[in-house]
Tab-separated table of C-alpha atoms in Angstrom:
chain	number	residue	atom	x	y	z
U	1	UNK	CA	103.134	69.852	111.345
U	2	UNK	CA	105.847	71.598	109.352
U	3	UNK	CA	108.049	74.638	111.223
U	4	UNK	CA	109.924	76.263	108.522
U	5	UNK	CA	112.367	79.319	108.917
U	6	UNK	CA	113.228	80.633	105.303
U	7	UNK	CA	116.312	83.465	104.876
U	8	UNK	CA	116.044	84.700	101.430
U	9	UNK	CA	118.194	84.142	98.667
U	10	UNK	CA	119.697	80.700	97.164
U	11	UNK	CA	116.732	78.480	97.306
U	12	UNK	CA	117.534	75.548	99.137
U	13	UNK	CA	115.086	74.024	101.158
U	14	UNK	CA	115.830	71.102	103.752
U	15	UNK	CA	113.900	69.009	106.661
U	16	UNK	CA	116.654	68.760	110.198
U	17	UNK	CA	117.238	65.068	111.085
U	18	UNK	CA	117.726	63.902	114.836
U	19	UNK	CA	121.380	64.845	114.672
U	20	UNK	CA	120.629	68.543	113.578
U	21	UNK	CA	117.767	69.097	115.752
U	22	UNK	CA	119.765	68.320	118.610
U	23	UNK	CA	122.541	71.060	117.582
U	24	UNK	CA	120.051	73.498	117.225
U	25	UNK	CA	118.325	72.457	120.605
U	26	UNK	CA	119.614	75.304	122.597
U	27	UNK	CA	118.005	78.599	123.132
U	28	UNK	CA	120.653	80.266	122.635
U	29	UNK	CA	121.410	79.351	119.245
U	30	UNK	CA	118.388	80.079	117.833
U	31	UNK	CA	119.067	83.431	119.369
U	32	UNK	CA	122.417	83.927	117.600
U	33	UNK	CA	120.094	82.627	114.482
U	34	UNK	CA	117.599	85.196	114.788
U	35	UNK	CA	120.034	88.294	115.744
U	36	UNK	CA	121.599	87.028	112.125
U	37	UNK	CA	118.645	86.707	110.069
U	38	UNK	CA	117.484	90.248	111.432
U	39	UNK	CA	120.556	92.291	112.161
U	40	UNK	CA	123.324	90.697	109.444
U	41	UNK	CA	126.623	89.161	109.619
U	42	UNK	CA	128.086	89.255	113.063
U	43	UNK	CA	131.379	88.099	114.506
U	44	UNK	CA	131.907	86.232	118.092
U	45	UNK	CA	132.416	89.837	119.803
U	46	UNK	CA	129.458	91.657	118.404
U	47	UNK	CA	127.362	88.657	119.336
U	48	UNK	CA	128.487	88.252	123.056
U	49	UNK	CA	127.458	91.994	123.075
U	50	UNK	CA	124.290	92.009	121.684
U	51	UNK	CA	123.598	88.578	123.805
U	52	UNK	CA	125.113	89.814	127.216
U	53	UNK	CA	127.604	86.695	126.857
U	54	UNK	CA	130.976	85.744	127.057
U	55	UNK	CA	132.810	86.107	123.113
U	56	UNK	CA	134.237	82.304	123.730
U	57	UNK	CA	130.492	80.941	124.071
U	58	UNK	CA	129.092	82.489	121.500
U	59	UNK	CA	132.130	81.671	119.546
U	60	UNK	CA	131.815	77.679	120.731
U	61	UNK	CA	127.840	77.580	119.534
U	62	UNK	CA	128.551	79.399	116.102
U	63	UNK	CA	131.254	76.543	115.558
U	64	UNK	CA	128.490	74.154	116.585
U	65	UNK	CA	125.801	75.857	114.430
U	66	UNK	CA	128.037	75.575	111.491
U	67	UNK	CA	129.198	71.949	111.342
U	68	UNK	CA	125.193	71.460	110.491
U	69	UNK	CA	125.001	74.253	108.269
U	70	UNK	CA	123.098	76.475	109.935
U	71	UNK	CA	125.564	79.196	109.506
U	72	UNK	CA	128.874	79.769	107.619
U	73	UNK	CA	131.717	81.868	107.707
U	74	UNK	CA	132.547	84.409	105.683
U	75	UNK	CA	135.469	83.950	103.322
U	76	UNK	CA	137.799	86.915	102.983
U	77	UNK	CA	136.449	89.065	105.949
U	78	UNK	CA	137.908	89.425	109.377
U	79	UNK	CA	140.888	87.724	110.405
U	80	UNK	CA	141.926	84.451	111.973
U	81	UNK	CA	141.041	85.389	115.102
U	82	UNK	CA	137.972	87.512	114.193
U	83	UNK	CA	135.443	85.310	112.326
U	84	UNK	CA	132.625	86.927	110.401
U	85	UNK	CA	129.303	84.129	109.855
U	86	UNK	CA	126.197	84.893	108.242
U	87	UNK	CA	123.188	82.860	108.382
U	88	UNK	CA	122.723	80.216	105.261
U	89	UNK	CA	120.013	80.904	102.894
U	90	UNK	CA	117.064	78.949	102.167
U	91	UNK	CA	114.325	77.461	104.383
U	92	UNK	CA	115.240	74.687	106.912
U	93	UNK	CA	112.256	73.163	108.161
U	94	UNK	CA	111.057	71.218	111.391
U	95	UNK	CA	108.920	68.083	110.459
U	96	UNK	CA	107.592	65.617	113.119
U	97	UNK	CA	106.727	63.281	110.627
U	98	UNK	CA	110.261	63.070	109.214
U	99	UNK	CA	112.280	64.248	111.341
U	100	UNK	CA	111.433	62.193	114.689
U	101	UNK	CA	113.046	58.817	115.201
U	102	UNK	CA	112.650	58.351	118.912
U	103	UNK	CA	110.322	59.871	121.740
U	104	UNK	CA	113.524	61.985	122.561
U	105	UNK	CA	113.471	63.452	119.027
U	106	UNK	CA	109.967	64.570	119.630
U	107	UNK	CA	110.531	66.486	122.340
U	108	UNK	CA	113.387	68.353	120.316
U	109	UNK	CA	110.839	69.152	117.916
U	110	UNK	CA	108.869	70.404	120.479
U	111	UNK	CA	111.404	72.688	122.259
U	112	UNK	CA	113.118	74.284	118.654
U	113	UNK	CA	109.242	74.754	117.245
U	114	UNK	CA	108.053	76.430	120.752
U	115	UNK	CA	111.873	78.067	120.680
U	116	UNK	CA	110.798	79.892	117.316
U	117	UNK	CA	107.151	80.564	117.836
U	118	UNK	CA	107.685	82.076	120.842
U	119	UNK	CA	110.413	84.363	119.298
U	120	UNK	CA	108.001	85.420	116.173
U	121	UNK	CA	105.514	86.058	118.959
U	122	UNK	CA	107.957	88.671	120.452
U	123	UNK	CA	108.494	90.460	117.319
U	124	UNK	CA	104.856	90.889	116.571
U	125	UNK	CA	104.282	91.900	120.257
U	126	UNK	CA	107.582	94.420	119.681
U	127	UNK	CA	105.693	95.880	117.081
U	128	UNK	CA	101.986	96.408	118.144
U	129	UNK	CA	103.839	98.284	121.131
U	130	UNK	CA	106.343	100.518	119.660
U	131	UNK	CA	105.668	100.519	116.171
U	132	UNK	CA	104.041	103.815	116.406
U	133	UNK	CA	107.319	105.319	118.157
U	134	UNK	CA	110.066	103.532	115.305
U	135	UNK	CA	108.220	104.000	112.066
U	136	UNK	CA	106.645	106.648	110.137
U	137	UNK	CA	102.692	105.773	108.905
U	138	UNK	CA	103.847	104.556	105.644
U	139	UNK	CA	105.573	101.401	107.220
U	140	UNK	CA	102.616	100.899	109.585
U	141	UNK	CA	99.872	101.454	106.678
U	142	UNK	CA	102.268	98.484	104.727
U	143	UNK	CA	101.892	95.500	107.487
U	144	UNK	CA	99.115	93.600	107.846
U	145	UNK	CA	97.756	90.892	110.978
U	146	UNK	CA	95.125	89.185	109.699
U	147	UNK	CA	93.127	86.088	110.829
U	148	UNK	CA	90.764	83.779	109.238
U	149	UNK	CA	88.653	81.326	110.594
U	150	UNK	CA	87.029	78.131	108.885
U	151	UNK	CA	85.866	74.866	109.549
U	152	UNK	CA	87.981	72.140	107.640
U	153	UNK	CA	89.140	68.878	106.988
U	154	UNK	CA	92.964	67.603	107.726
U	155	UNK	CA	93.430	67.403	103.821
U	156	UNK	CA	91.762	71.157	103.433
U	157	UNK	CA	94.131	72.489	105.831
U	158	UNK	CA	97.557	70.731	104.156
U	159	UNK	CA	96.133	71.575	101.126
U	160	UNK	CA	95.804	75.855	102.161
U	161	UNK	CA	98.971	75.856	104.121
U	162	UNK	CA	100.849	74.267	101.601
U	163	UNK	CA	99.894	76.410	99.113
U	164	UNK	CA	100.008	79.929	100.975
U	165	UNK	CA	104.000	78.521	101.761
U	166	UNK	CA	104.750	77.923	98.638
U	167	UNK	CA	103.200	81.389	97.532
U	168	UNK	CA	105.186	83.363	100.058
U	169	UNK	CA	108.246	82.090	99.379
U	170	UNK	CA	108.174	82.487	95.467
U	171	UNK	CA	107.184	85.934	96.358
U	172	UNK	CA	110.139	86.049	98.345
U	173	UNK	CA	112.888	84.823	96.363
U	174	UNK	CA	111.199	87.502	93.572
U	175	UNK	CA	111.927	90.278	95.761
U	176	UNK	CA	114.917	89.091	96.676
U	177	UNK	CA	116.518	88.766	93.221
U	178	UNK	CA	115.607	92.675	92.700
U	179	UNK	CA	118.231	93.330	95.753
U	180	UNK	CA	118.549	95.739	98.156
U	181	UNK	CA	116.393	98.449	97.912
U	182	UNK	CA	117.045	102.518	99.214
U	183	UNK	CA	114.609	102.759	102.379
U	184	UNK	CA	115.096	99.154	102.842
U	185	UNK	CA	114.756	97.367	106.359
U	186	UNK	CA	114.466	93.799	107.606
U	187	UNK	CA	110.999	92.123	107.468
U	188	UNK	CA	109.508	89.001	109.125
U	189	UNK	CA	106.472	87.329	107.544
U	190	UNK	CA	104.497	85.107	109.877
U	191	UNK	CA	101.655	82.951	108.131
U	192	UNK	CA	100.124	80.309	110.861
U	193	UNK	CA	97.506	77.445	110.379
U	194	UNK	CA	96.628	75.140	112.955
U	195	UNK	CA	93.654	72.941	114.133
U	196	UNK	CA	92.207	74.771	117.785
U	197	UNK	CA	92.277	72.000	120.585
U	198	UNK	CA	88.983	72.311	122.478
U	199	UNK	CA	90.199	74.913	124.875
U	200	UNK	CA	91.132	77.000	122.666
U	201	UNK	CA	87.791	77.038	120.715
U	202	UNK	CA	86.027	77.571	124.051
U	203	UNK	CA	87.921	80.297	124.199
U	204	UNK	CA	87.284	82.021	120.680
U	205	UNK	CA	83.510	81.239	121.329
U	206	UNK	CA	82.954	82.843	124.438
C-alpha cells in the first residue's frame, strides 16, 4: 500500500527507507510538514507559535527534517540566527513493500501513514464544518467528496489507483507551471482506495 504526500513543483518523486522513516516518525514533524505545505515558508519562531512550542524544538526537528530532505532552507532569506525552510517539492512516498526491512520498520510505516491520514481526515472534517462560514459559494460549488464503490480484484485495484495517481499529479504539476494565480489559496486533494476488512463492509451494508 503506497502513502504518498506530493508538494507541487520540481517533480521528484521518492520511496523513504528505514533511516528516513524513522526521522519522520514523530508527530510533530509531520506537523511542522503540514503547517509548511499549507501555510508557506516558516522560520523556528513562527513555527513554535503556530505549534504552541518552544523556538529551540522546533528549531532541533527542522534540522532533523532536513538532513533527510524533507525540508530545506532558504538561501538568502533571514539571517544566521533566523532560518527560513520551506518544504521540498515533489512526492515522497510510504511503501511497505519497499520500504520495510524489519518488523520495527513496519510499525513506522504504520504510525507516519496513520500520522497523515488522520491529518487529511482533519482537514476534510475542518471543512464540512466551517466551510460555509470561510468561503463564499463559488469555492464550495468547486470541491468535490465523492465515493465509489466496486467489487475488484488486487490487480484491478493497483491498476485504478495507479492510474488516478498518476492523473492527479500530471494535473498538478500543469497547474503548477501556470503559477500563482489572483484569488489563489492552498488546496489539498485526497484520492483513497482500499480493500474494506469485513467490519467495515458489515458496516456499509447495514
Amino acid at each position: 500500500m503506497d502513502q504518498e504526500s506530493f508538494v507541487a513543483g520540481q517533480r521528484q518523486s521518492r520511496i523513504m527507507g528505514s533511516a528516513s522513516l524513522k526521522a519522520l516518525a514523530h508527530p510533530l514533524r509531520i506537523e511542522i510538514l503540514e503547517v509548511l505545505t499549507v501555510q508557506g515558508s516558516q522560520n523556528s519562531s513562527s513555527l513554535a507559535t503556530l505549534l504552541g512550542e518552544s523556538s529551540g524544538v522546533t528549531s532541533y526537528h527542522l534540522r532533523q527534517l532536513a538532513k533527510h530532505g524533507f525540508v530545506h532552507e532558504i538561501e538568502g532569506k533571514g539571517s544566521s540566527r533566523e532560518r527560513w525552510w520551506e518544504r521540498s517539492r515533489g512526492s515522497v512516498g510510504l511503501d511497505t513493500g519497499e520500504s520495510s526491512e524489519t518488523p520495527a520498520d513496519d510499525e513506522t510505516v504504520r504510525m507516519v501513514a496513520k500520522e497523515f491520514a488522520q491529518r487529511r481526515t482533519e482537514a476534510l472534517m475542518d471543512f464540512l464544518d466551517n466551510a460555509w462560514q470561510v468561503t463564499d459559494g463559488e469555492w464550495k460549488d468547486a470541491g468535490v467528496i465523492t465515493t465509489f464503490n466496486l467489487r475488484m480484484t488486487p490487480g484491478q485495484l493497483e491498476k485504478l489507483a495507479t492510474r488516478v495517481r498518476d492523473q492527479i499529479a500530471g494535473l498538478a504539476a500543469e497547474l503548477d507551471e501556470e503559477g500563482e494565480q489572483e484569488g489563489s489559496r492552498p488546496v489539498q486533494i485526497h484520492f483513497n482506495a482500499f480493500p474494506l476488512l469485513p467490519n467495515q463492509q458489515h458496516r456499509n451494508q447495514a
